[in-house]
Amino acid sequence: MLTRRARTEVLVESGPALAHELAALVEASCPVRVAVPPRQGLVMNQVRETARMSRFYLGEALMSECRVRIGDAEGIGVVLGADGDFARSLAVVDAAYAAKPVPEPLAEVDDRIQAAGRALERKRAAEAARIQRSRVDFDEMGGQDMSVQAVVK
Amino acid sequence: MGYVAVSGGEQAIAASLDLTELKRVGAGRSVDVETILAALPELVAQVESEGSLWAPEVAATAVKQAQGSVEEAVFLMRAYRSTLERLYTSRVIDTDTMRVDRRISAAFKDIAGGQILGATRDYSHRLIEFELVDEAPADVRERAAELEHALAAEPSADAAEAQTHVPRVLTYLREINMVKAYPQDDTEPVDITKTPLAFPAPRSVILQALSRGLTQAVIAIGYAAIRGFGLSHPTVGELRRGTVAITIDAPGAEADATEDDAYYLGAIPVTEVESLIVSDEVDDRGNHRSALDVGYGLVVGNDESKAIAMSVLDHSLRADDVRYPTQDQEFVLYHIDGVEATGFISHLKLPHYVTFQSKLDSALRSMAEEGGEADA
């Protein structure tokens, strides 16, 4: 199974439709209780700068959050932007992974997330290849060696 | 002299607000928020950067409401932000993991990972394209299809992987001891949205204030620092642009919780600059030598000029030497915030009847006294 970090990245980057479908699968198999209804709030983004390796706050981002329960297991849905329904579906899927006993459709849910992950990788591979078209090929220019290693010698 | 309460302006103010709204709708044309997002992404990003709030739809709505005034849209964003609860603080973002879509170095031609130009206007002719006047949505779609075809390339998983593992120029310079290496500093940052500015300001305050500063002010003061009103003349060691992931730990997680257990919320675009600046360094024996110091810039959005200027000012403000205004923390940090600056300037339009009357009385008395002395 994917880690939570990888799983939530695939779900968020795949857009709300997938999360809604998977949440519907889970909710058809077990009762889901909303613990904290969808709400909007802020996440403060902290960064490590590379000059002195210290931390600072870059600024906030709008986010949506929802928390649900399947039995005693809590699921949290968090996503940038104002989409409470998306956050709710993410929370349902998250709770399904934490629930004991495991909800019956979890294997299918996980398979579909992994498939979406592969689709996301293909999309990113296509975008990366397009960006690489703008990589400068200095070999064609010849002349003096201006690599970092040569220059600092 | 006492204050005199007056009334009677309510109707005029209501009419003034209606006139403002009529300016927005009077031409009978409207632009939807999705169009603003698609067509004016850099304007939206500037509003988010200065508003210190990443929220594209909200920023685009603010731009629409403000009729394109960045100053007003930023004010609206800051006001909106103040109505929301801060639910989380992110895990510390490591920009080494940035999904890079552009990275260049002005210091070295040949760098590990390569110079990737990405989307940039640096090499464009600055000529107005008048054919855009008649551009229709169908034309846009057709042009997009043409460009996607022209830029088509075999998908590369290696390239995608490399996008998030771009080697830094700085890392190499540190390995060969050309740039001083620093240990990781986990001092808790100070948040300027919760703590008033005090001087000398900690590094976290300087960087936060610069990053959310008024774009043109950061650029102008950064330019002044280079031009002779400061001592920082940078070479852009590396400029990289891309997106960084925002993640949070699960509520109640241990302090040493791993990234694997984190929640991913999304990614935001940023521009990062590491400027190399020749500086005087004093060793343990008191000997002076020239060394390369690093100025750091990181801004939300794609504004490279702002990120470069921020890196200049980061270096400049470390000196905190008031001989140069660009090295004076109070001068730069107090005046660089858009809402602070425009708010104060704007308030000058509000009624100052009593204070001005006082100034006038004083001037009149002075004139009368001078006249009396002349007569004597």
Short mmCIF file of C-alpha atoms in Angstrom, two decimals, chain A residues 3-10 12-13 39-65 67 74-82 94 121-122 124-139 141-152, chain B residues 52-55 80-81 84-93 99 101 108-111 113-118 148 150-157 159-160 163 168 170 172 174 176 182-186 188-191 203-204 207-208 211 245-247 250-251 259-265 268 274 293-294 296 298 318:
data_model
loop_
_atom_site.label_atom_id
_atom_site.label_comp_id
_atom_site.label_asym_id
_atom_site.label_seq_id
_atom_site.Cartn_x
_atom_site.Cartn_y
_atom_site.Cartn_z
CA THR A 3 2.14 5.72 2.31
CA ARG A 4 -0.35 8.34 3.46
CA ARG A 5 1.86 11.05 1.96
CA ALA A 6 1.89 9.36 -1.45
CA ARG A 7 -1.79 8.40 -1.28
CA THR A 8 -3.02 11.87 -0.43
CA GLU A 9 -0.82 13.41 -3.14
CA VAL A 10 -2.37 11.15 -5.77
CA VAL A 12 -5.41 15.65 -4.35
CA GLU A 13 -3.62 15.91 -7.69
CA ARG A 39 -14.70 24.14 7.00
CA GLN A 40 -12.28 26.60 5.51
CA GLY A 41 -9.18 27.85 7.25
CA LEU A 42 -5.53 28.62 6.73
CA VAL A 43 -2.30 26.70 6.67
CA MET A 44 0.86 28.69 7.39
CA ASN A 45 3.69 27.53 5.15
CA GLN A 46 7.13 27.41 6.71
CA VAL A 47 10.26 27.03 4.63
CA ARG A 48 13.93 26.31 5.20
CA GLU A 49 16.06 28.85 3.37
CA THR A 50 19.35 27.72 1.90
CA ALA A 51 21.68 30.64 2.72
CA ARG A 52 21.80 30.17 6.51
CA MET A 53 19.63 27.01 6.73
CA SER A 54 17.11 28.73 9.02
CA ARG A 55 13.31 28.59 8.88
CA PHE A 56 10.82 31.33 8.08
CA TYR A 57 7.13 31.72 7.25
CA LEU A 58 6.45 32.16 3.55
CA GLY A 59 2.78 33.01 3.99
CA GLU A 60 -0.54 31.27 4.36
CA ALA A 61 -2.73 29.29 1.99
CA LEU A 62 -6.48 28.81 1.98
CA MET A 63 -7.44 25.24 2.78
CA SER A 64 -10.47 23.10 3.48
CA GLU A 65 -10.69 20.48 6.18
CA ARG A 67 -12.96 15.00 9.77
CA GLU A 74 -10.81 9.03 12.43
CA GLY A 75 -10.17 10.17 8.90
CA ILE A 76 -8.94 13.62 7.99
CA GLY A 77 -9.40 15.34 4.66
CA VAL A 78 -7.30 18.41 3.92
CA VAL A 79 -6.81 20.18 0.61
CA LEU A 80 -5.75 23.62 -0.58
CA GLY A 81 -8.60 25.82 -1.73
CA ALA A 82 -12.26 26.13 -0.84
CA ASP A 94 -8.50 8.35 4.95
CA GLU A 121 3.33 9.84 -13.17
CA ARG A 122 2.65 9.60 -16.92
CA ARG A 124 4.24 14.46 -15.05
CA ALA A 125 6.61 12.57 -17.36
CA ALA A 126 5.00 14.24 -20.38
CA GLU A 127 5.21 17.69 -18.75
CA ALA A 128 8.83 17.13 -17.73
CA ALA A 129 9.77 16.05 -21.26
CA ARG A 130 8.19 19.20 -22.65
CA ILE A 131 10.12 21.39 -20.21
CA GLN A 132 13.34 19.57 -21.10
CA ARG A 133 12.90 20.91 -24.65
CA SER A 134 14.03 24.27 -23.25
CA ARG A 135 17.23 22.87 -21.74
CA VAL A 136 20.24 24.66 -23.17
CA ASP A 137 22.67 22.42 -25.01
CA PHE A 138 25.99 24.19 -24.63
CA ASP A 139 27.84 21.40 -26.42
CA MET A 141 28.29 26.25 -28.82
CA GLY A 142 31.79 24.95 -28.08
CA GLY A 143 34.44 27.31 -26.80
CA GLN A 144 35.75 27.70 -23.29
CA ASP A 145 34.80 25.19 -20.61
CA MET A 146 32.45 27.17 -18.34
CA SER A 147 31.41 24.33 -16.05
CA VAL A 148 31.34 25.00 -12.32
CA GLN A 149 34.30 22.67 -11.84
CA ALA A 150 36.41 24.34 -14.52
CA VAL A 151 35.61 27.89 -13.48
CA VAL A 152 36.47 27.46 -9.81
CA SER B 52 0.44 36.75 1.86
CA LEU B 53 -2.33 34.29 1.10
CA TRP B 54 -2.31 31.58 -1.56
CA ALA B 55 -5.92 31.35 -2.74
CA TYR B 80 -10.29 38.23 4.04
CA ARG B 81 -7.36 36.40 5.62
CA LEU B 84 -10.15 32.83 8.82
CA GLU B 85 -8.74 30.60 11.53
CA ARG B 86 -5.25 29.21 11.09
CA LEU B 87 -5.81 25.47 11.29
CA TYR B 88 -2.31 24.17 10.65
CA THR B 89 1.33 25.06 10.20
CA SER B 90 2.94 23.09 7.40
CA ARG B 91 5.87 20.76 7.73
CA VAL B 92 9.05 22.63 6.89
CA ILE B 93 9.22 22.95 3.11
CA ARG B 99 9.26 20.38 -8.91
CA ASP B 101 10.13 24.00 -14.36
CA PHE B 108 28.28 29.34 -14.41
CA LYS B 109 27.42 28.29 -17.93
CA ASP B 110 27.56 24.56 -17.45
CA ILE B 111 25.83 23.39 -14.28
CA GLY B 113 21.25 19.36 -14.07
CA GLY B 114 21.59 21.86 -16.91
CA GLN B 115 20.24 25.33 -17.58
CA ILE B 116 16.52 24.91 -18.18
CA LEU B 117 14.94 28.05 -19.56
CA GLY B 118 11.33 26.97 -19.04
CA GLU B 148 1.39 21.42 -27.63
CA ALA B 150 5.27 21.68 -31.49
CA LEU B 151 6.55 20.98 -27.96
CA ALA B 152 5.53 17.31 -27.92
CA ALA B 153 8.23 15.03 -26.63
CA GLU B 154 8.46 11.42 -25.57
CA PRO B 155 7.30 11.27 -21.91
CA SER B 156 10.29 10.75 -19.69
CA ALA B 157 9.99 9.26 -16.22
CA ALA B 159 13.04 13.74 -16.54
CA ALA B 160 10.08 13.83 -14.12
CA GLN B 163 12.64 17.64 -11.88
CA ARG B 168 22.26 23.07 -6.50
CA LEU B 170 25.45 26.29 -4.00
CA TYR B 172 29.01 22.37 -5.12
CA ARG B 174 30.09 24.60 -0.40
CA ILE B 176 34.84 23.09 -2.40
CA TYR B 182 25.91 26.39 7.93
CA PRO B 183 24.37 23.74 10.17
CA GLN B 184 20.62 23.36 10.11
CA ASP B 185 19.07 26.07 12.29
CA ASP B 186 15.75 25.04 13.81
CA GLU B 188 11.33 28.67 15.79
CA PRO B 189 10.50 31.41 13.25
CA VAL B 190 8.85 34.64 14.38
CA ASP B 191 5.57 35.37 12.58
CA ARG B 203 16.24 36.57 10.16
CA SER B 204 12.80 34.92 9.93
CA LEU B 207 12.60 37.06 5.06
CA GLN B 208 8.85 36.97 5.74
CA SER B 211 8.66 37.90 0.65
CA ALA B 245 4.35 20.57 -1.90
CA ILE B 246 2.44 21.69 1.19
CA THR B 247 2.16 18.91 3.75
CA ALA B 250 -1.40 14.33 11.40
CA PRO B 251 -2.93 16.13 14.39
CA GLU B 259 7.06 12.63 5.92
CA ASP B 260 5.45 9.28 4.98
CA ASP B 261 2.68 9.84 7.53
CA ALA B 262 2.03 13.42 6.45
CA TYR B 263 -1.01 14.69 4.57
CA TYR B 264 -0.47 16.35 1.20
CA LEU B 265 -2.67 19.42 0.67
CA ILE B 268 2.05 26.20 -4.73
CA GLU B 274 20.48 32.29 -4.36
CA ASP B 293 28.21 35.24 0.75
CA VAL B 294 24.70 34.15 -0.20
CA TYR B 296 18.33 34.41 -0.36
CA LEU B 298 11.85 33.12 -2.14
CA ARG B 318 22.29 41.51 7.47
#
